[in-house]
Tab-separated table of C-alpha atoms in Angstrom:
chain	number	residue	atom	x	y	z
A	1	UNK	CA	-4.207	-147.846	-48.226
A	2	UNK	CA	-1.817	-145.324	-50.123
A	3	UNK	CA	1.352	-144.652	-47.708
A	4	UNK	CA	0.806	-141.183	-46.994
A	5	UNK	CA	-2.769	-141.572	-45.889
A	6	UNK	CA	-1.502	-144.614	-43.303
A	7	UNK	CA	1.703	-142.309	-41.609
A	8	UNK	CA	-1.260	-139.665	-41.648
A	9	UNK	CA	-3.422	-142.027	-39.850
A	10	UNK	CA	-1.066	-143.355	-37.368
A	11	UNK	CA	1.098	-140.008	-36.692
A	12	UNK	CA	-1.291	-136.602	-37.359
A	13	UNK	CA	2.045	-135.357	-39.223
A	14	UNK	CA	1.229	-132.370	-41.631
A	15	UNK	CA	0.558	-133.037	-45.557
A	16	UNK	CA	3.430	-131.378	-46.533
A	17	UNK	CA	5.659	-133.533	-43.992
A	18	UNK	CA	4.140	-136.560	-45.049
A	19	UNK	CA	4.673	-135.601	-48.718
A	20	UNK	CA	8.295	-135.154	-48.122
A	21	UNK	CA	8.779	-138.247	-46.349
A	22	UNK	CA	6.790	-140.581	-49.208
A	23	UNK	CA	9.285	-138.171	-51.977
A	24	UNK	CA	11.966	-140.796	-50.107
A	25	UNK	CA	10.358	-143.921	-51.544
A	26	UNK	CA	10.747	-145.231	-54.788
A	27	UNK	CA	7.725	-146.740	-56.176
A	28	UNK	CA	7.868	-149.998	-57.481
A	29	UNK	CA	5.053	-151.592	-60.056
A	30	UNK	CA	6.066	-155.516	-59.652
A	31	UNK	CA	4.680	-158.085	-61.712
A	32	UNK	CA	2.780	-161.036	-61.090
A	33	UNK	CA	4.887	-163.917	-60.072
A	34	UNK	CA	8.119	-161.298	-59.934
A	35	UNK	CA	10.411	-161.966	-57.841
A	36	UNK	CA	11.774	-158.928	-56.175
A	37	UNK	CA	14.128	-159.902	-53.636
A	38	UNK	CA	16.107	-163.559	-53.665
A	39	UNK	CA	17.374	-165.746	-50.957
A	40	UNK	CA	21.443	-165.352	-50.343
A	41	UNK	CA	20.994	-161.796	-52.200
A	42	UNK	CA	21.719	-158.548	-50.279
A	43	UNK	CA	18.735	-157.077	-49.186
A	44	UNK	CA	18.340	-153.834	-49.491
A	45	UNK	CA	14.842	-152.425	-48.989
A	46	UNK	CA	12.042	-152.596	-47.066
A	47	UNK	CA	8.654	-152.949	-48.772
A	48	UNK	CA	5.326	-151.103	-48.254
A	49	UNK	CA	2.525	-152.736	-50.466
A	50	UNK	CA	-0.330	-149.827	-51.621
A	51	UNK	CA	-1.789	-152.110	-53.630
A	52	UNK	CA	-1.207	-156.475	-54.354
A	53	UNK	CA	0.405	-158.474	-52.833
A	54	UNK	CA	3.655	-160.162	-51.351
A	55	UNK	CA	4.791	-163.407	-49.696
A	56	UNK	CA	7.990	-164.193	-47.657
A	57	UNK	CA	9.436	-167.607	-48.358
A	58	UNK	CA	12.679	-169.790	-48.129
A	59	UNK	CA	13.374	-172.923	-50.341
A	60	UNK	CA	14.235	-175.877	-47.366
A	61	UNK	CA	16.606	-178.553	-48.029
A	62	UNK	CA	14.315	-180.508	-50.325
A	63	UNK	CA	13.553	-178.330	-52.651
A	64	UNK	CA	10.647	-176.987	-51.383
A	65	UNK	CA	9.176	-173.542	-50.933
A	66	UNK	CA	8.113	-172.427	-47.781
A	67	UNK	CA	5.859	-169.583	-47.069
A	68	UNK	CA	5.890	-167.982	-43.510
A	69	UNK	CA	4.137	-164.482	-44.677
A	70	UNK	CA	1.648	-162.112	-46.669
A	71	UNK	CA	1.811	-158.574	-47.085
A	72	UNK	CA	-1.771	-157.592	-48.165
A	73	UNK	CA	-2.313	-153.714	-49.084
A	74	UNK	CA	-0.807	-151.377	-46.009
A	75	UNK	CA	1.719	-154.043	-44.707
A	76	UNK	CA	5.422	-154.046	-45.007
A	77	UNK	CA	7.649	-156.754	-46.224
A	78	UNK	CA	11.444	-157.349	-45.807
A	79	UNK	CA	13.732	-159.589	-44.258
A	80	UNK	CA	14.262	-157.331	-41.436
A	81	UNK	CA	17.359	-159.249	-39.621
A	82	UNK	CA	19.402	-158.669	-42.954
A	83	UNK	CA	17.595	-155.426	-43.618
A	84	UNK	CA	19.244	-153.842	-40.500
A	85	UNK	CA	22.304	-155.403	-40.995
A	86	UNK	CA	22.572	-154.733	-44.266
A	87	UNK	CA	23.764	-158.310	-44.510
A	88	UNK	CA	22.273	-161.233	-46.670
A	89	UNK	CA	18.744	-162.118	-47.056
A	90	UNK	CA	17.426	-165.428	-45.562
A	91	UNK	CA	14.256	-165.126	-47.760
A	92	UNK	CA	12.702	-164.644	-51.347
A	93	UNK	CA	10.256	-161.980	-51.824
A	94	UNK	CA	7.562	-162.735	-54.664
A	95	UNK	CA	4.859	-160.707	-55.682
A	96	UNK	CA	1.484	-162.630	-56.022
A	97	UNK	CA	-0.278	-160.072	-57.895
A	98	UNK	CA	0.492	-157.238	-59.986
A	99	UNK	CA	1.571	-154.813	-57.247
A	100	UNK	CA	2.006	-151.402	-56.886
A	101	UNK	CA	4.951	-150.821	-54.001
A	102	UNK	CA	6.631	-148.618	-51.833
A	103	UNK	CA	10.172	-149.237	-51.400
A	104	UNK	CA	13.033	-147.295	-49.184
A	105	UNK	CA	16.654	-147.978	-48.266
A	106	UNK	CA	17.779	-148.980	-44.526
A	107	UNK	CA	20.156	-145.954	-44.591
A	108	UNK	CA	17.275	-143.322	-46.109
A	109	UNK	CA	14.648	-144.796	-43.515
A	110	UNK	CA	17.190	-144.348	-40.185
A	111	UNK	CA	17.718	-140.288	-41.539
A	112	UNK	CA	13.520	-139.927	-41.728
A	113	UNK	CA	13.270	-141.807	-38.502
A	114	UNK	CA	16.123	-139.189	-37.040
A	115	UNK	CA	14.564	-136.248	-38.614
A	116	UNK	CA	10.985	-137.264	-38.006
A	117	UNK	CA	10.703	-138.556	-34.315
A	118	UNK	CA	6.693	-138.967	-35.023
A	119	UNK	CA	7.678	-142.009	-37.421
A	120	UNK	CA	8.734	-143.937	-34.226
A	121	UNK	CA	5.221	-144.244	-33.104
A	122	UNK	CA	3.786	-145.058	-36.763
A	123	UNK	CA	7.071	-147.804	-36.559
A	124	UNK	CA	6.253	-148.886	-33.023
A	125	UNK	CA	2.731	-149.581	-34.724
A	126	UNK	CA	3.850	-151.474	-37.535
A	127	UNK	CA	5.743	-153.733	-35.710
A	128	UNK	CA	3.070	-153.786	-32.793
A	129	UNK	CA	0.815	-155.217	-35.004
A	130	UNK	CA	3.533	-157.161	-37.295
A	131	UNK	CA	4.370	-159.070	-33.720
A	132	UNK	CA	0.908	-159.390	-33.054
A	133	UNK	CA	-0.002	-161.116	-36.014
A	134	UNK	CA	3.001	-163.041	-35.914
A	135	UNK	CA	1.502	-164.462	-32.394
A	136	UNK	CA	-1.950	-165.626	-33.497
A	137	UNK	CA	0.198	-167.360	-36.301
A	138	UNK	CA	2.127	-168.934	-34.077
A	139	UNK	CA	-0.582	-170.070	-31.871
A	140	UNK	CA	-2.943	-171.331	-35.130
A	141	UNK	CA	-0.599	-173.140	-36.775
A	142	UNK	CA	-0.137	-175.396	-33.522
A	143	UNK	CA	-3.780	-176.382	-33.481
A	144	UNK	CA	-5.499	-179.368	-35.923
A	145	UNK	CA	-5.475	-178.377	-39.264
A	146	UNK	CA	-9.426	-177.633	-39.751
A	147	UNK	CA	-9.662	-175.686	-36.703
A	148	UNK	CA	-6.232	-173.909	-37.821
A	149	UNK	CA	-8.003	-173.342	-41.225
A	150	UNK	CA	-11.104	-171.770	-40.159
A	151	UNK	CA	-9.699	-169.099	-37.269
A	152	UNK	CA	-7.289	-167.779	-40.497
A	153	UNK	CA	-10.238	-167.610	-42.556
A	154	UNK	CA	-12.433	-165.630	-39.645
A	155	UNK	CA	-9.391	-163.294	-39.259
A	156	UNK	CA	-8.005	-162.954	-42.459
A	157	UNK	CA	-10.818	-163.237	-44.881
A	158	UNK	CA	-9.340	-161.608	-47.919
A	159	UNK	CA	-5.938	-163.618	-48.143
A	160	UNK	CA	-7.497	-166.736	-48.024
A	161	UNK	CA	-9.612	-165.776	-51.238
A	162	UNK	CA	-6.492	-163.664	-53.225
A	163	UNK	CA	-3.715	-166.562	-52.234
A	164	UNK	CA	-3.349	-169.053	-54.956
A	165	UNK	CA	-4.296	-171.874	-52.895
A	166	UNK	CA	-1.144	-173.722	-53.345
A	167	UNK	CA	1.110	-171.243	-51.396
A	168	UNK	CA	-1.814	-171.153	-49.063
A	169	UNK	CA	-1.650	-175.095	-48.455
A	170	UNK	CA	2.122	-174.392	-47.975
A	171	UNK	CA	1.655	-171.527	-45.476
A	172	UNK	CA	-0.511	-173.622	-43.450
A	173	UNK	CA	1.791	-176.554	-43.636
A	174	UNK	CA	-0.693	-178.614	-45.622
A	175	UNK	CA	-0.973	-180.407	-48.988
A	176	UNK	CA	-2.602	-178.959	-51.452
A	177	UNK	CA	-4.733	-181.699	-51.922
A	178	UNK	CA	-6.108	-181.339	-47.782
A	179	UNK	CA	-6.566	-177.717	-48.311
A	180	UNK	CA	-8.898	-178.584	-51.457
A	181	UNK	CA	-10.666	-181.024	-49.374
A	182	UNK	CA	-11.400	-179.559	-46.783
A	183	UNK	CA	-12.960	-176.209	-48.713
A	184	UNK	CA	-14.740	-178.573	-50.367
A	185	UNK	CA	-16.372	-179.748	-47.366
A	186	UNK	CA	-16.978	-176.460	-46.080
A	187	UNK	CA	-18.539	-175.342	-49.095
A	188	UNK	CA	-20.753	-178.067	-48.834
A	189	UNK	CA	-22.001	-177.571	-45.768
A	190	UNK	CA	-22.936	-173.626	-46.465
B	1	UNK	CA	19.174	-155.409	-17.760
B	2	UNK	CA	17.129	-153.510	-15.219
B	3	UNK	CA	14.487	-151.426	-16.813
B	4	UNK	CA	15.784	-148.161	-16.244
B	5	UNK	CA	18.955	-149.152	-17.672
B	6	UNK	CA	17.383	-150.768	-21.113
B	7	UNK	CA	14.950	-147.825	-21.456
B	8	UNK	CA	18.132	-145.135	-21.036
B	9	UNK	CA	20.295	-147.112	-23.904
B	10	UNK	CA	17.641	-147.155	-26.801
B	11	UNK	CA	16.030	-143.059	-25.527
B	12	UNK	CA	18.917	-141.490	-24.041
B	13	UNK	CA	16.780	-140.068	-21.490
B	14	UNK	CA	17.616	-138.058	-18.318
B	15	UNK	CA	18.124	-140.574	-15.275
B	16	UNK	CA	15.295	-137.999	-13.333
B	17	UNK	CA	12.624	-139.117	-15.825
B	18	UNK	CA	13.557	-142.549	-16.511
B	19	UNK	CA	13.143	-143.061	-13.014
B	20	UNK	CA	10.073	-141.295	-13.004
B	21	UNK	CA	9.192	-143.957	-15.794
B	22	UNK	CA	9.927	-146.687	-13.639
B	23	UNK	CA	7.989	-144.973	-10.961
B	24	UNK	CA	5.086	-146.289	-12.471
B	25	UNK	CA	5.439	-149.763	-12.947
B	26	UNK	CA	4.911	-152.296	-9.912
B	27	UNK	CA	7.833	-154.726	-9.127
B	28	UNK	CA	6.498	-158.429	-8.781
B	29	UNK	CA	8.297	-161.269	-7.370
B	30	UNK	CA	7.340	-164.396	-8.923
B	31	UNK	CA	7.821	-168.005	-7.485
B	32	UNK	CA	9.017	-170.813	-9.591
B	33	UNK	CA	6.123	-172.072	-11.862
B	34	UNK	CA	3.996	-169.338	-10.424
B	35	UNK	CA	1.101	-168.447	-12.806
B	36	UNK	CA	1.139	-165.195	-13.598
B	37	UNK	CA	-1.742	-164.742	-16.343
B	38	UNK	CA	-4.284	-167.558	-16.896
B	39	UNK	CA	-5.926	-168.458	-19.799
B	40	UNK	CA	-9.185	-166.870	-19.918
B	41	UNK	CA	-8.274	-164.101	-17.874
B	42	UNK	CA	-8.337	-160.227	-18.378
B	43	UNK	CA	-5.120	-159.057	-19.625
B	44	UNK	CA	-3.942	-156.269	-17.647
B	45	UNK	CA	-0.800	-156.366	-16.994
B	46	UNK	CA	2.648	-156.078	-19.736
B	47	UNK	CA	5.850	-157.815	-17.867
B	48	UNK	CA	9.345	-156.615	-18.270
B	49	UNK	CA	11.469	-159.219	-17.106
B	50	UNK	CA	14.373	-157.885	-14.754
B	51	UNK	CA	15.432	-161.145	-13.427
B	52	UNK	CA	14.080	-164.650	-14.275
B	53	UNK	CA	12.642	-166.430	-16.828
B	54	UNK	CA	8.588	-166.556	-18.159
B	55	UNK	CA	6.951	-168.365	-21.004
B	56	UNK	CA	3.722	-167.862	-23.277
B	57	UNK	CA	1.381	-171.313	-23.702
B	58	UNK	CA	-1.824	-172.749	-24.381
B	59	UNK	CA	-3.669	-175.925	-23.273
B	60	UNK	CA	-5.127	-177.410	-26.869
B	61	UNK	CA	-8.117	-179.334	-27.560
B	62	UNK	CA	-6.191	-182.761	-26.246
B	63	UNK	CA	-5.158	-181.227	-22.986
B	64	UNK	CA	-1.835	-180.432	-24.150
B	65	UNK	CA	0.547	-177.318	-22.884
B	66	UNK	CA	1.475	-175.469	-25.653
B	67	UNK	CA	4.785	-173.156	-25.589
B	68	UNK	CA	4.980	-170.603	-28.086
B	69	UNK	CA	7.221	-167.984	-26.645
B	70	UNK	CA	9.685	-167.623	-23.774
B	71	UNK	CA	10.648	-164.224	-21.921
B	72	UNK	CA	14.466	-163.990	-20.317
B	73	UNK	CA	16.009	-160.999	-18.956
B	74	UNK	CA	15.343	-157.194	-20.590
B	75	UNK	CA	12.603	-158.944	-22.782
B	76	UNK	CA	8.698	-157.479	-22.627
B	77	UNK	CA	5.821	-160.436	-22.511
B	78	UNK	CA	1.920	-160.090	-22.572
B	79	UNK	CA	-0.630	-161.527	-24.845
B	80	UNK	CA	-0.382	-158.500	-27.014
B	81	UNK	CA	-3.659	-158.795	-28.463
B	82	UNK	CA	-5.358	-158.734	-24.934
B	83	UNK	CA	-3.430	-156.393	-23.558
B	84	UNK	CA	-4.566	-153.905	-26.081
B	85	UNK	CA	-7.858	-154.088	-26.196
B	86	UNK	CA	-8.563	-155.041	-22.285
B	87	UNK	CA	-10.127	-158.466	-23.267
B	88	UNK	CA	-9.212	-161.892	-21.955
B	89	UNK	CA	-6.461	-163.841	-22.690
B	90	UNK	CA	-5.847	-166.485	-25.000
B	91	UNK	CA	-2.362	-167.426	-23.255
B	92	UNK	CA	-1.333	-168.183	-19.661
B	93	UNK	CA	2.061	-166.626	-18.893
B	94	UNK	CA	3.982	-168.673	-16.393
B	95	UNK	CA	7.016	-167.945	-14.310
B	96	UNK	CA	9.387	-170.847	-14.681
B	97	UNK	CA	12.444	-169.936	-12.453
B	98	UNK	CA	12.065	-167.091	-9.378
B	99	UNK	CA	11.772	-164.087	-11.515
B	100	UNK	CA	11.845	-160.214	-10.681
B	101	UNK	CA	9.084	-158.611	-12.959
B	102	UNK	CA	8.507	-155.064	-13.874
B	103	UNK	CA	4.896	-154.845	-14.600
B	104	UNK	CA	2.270	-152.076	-16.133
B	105	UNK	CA	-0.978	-151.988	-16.782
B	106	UNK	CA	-2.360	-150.418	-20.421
B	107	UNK	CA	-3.744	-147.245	-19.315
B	108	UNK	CA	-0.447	-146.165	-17.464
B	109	UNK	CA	1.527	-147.497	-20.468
B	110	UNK	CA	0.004	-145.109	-22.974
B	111	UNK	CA	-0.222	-142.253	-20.453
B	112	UNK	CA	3.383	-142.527	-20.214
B	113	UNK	CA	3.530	-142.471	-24.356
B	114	UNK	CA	2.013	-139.872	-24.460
B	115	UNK	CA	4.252	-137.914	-21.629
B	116	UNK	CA	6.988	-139.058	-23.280
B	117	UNK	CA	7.423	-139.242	-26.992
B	118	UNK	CA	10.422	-140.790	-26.418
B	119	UNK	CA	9.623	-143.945	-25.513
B	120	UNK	CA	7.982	-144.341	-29.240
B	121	UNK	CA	11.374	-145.292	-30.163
B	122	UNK	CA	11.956	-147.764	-27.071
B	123	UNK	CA	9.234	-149.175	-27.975
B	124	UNK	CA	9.430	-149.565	-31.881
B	125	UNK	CA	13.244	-151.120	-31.137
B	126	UNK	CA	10.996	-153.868	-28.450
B	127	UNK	CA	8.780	-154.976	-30.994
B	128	UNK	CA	10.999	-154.959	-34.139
B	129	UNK	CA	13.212	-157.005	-32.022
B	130	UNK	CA	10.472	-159.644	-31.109
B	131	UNK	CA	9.336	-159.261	-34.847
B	132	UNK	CA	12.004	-160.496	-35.991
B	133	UNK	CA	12.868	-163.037	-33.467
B	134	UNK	CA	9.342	-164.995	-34.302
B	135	UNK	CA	10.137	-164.392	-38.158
B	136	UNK	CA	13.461	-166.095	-36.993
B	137	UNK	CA	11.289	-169.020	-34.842
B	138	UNK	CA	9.177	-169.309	-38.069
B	139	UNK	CA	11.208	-170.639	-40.254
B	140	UNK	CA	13.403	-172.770	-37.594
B	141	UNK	CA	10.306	-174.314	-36.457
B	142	UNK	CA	9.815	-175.384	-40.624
B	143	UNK	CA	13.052	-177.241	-40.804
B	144	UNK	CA	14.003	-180.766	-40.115
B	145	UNK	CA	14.157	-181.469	-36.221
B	146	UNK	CA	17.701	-181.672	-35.576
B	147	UNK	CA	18.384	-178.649	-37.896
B	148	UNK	CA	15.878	-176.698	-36.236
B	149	UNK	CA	17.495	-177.424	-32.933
B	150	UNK	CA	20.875	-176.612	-33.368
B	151	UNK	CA	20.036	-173.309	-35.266
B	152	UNK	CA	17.780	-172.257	-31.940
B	153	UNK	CA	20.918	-173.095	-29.724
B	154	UNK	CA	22.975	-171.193	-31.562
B	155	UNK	CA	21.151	-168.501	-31.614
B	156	UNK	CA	20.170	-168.515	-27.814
B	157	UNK	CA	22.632	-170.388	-25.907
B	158	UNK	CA	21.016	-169.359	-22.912
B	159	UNK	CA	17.394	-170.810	-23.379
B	160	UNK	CA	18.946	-173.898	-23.901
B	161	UNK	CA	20.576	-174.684	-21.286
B	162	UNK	CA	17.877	-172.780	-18.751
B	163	UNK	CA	14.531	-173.889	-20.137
B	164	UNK	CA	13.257	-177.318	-18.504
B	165	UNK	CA	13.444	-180.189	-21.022
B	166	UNK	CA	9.686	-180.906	-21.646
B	167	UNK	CA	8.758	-177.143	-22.303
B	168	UNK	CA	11.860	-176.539	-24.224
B	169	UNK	CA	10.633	-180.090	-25.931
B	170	UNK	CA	7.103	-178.520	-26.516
B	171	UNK	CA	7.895	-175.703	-28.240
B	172	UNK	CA	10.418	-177.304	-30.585
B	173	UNK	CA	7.292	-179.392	-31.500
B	174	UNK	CA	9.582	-182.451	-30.081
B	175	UNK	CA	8.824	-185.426	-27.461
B	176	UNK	CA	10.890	-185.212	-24.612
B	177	UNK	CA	12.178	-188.455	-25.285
B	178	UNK	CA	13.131	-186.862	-29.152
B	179	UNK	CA	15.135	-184.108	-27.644
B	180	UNK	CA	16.887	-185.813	-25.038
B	181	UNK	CA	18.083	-188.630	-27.090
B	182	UNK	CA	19.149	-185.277	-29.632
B	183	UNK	CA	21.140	-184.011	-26.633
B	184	UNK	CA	22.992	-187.218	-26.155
B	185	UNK	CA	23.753	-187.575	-29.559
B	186	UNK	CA	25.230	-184.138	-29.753
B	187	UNK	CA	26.765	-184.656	-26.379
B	188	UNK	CA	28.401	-187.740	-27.361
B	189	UNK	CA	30.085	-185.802	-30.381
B	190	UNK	CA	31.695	-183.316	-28.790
């Protein structure tokens, strides 16, 4: 969903208002594969995907990528610990599709926020849901891996057919090879 | 932090209506290992922990207790997901130490939103805060054991040394016997 259609949504602001606030943003057309934030860099924006898609990841001590989130159309992406402290980013942000994206500055966000007390409520939404989702993640990826499998799939239908199913595997703290398996199986058995 | 207190920092509120606020949550008084939520349960209630400790598990497929989140002073708990749309739970919320609890149900919550835009903005600094504490538990929980436990006591001393050993165990994804032979190593370094 296009930006000013979601604060619309979530606040009732005016057109105009909501117009001025998205003038903020700089829009952002990302490439597949691009990589548009990278771990140790400063990070310096906080992303709003309108259309594509994103993934939050950190390389561990052997090498090897690890994905802890999406951002599908309508969700936001950063590192938000260095994002507010305007410090060092933890993560790399890649874009897994051609994207079309929303960004905006930690500074330029606190002045809306200031001069637009109705974006607290579409924030405290955001991040309502953002810990919410973050929850059901935590609780699925502590069950066995085809249960874990098929409550993402019943709740997140669309990223489990756009994800290249390598990340996936990686997201769900399997090998690629299990992940393949097991939709295998499944498929069979539709 | 009392309530009143936490709420008065991030709104900057009058004392007259933050204690109005207040008015309208009940004050609970929870025994040690008390059960305050059980699994299955409606979900009425959203605790603010005054004094005390609480913690956020499920019982698996095997049987097994699983911790996914813990609650100490001036932090909110609640299966979120519940909460919001007046279902039953998928968590049990347990008191582990004597704990004084601020609690309010979901129809007084928004009431008070509502009566107070204010408390948009207490609210969107709550959840970006736990947010970003389970995007910080996310990738811990990804990292090699004794990696993954030093970077959680260094980040909260305090759950450390207050959480019992087999819970803090469980949500590490350790054995008991893993993390207290971890704490004797570390011990005997020192």
């Amino acid at each position: 969903m296009q930006l000013a259609k979601h604060i619309q949504k979530f606040t009732g602001l005016d057109d105009n208002v909501v117009a001025a606030i998205c003038n903020k943003f700089t829009q952002i057309t990302a490439r597949k594969k691009e990589i548009l934030l990278e771990e140790g860099q400063r990070c310096c924006h906080y992303y709003y995907v309108e259309k594509g898609c994103l993934r939050l990841y950190f390389t561990d001590d052997k090498g090897v990528e690890q994905t802890i989130q999406f951002a599908l159309e309508s969700w936001w992406m950063t590192d938000l610990n260095a994002f507010n402290k305007n410090s060092n980013s933890s993560y790399s942000i890649q874009s897994l599709e051609t994207s079309t994206i929303m960004g905006i500055e930690n500074k330029t966000l606190q002045s809306l926020m200031e001069k637009h007390p109705a974006l607290e409520k579409y924030f405290r939404r955001i991040y309502e849901r953002a810990y919410s989702a973050a929850l059901f993640r935590m609780k699925v990826l502590r069950l066995p891996k085809d249960i874990s499998y098929n409550m993402f799939e019943k709740q997140y239908p669309e990223f489990v057919q756009r994800i290249p199913q390598k990340i996936l595997a990686s997201f769900l703290g399997f090998t690629p090879e299990y992940l393949s398996e097991l939709r295998r199986k499944k498929a069979k058995h539709k």
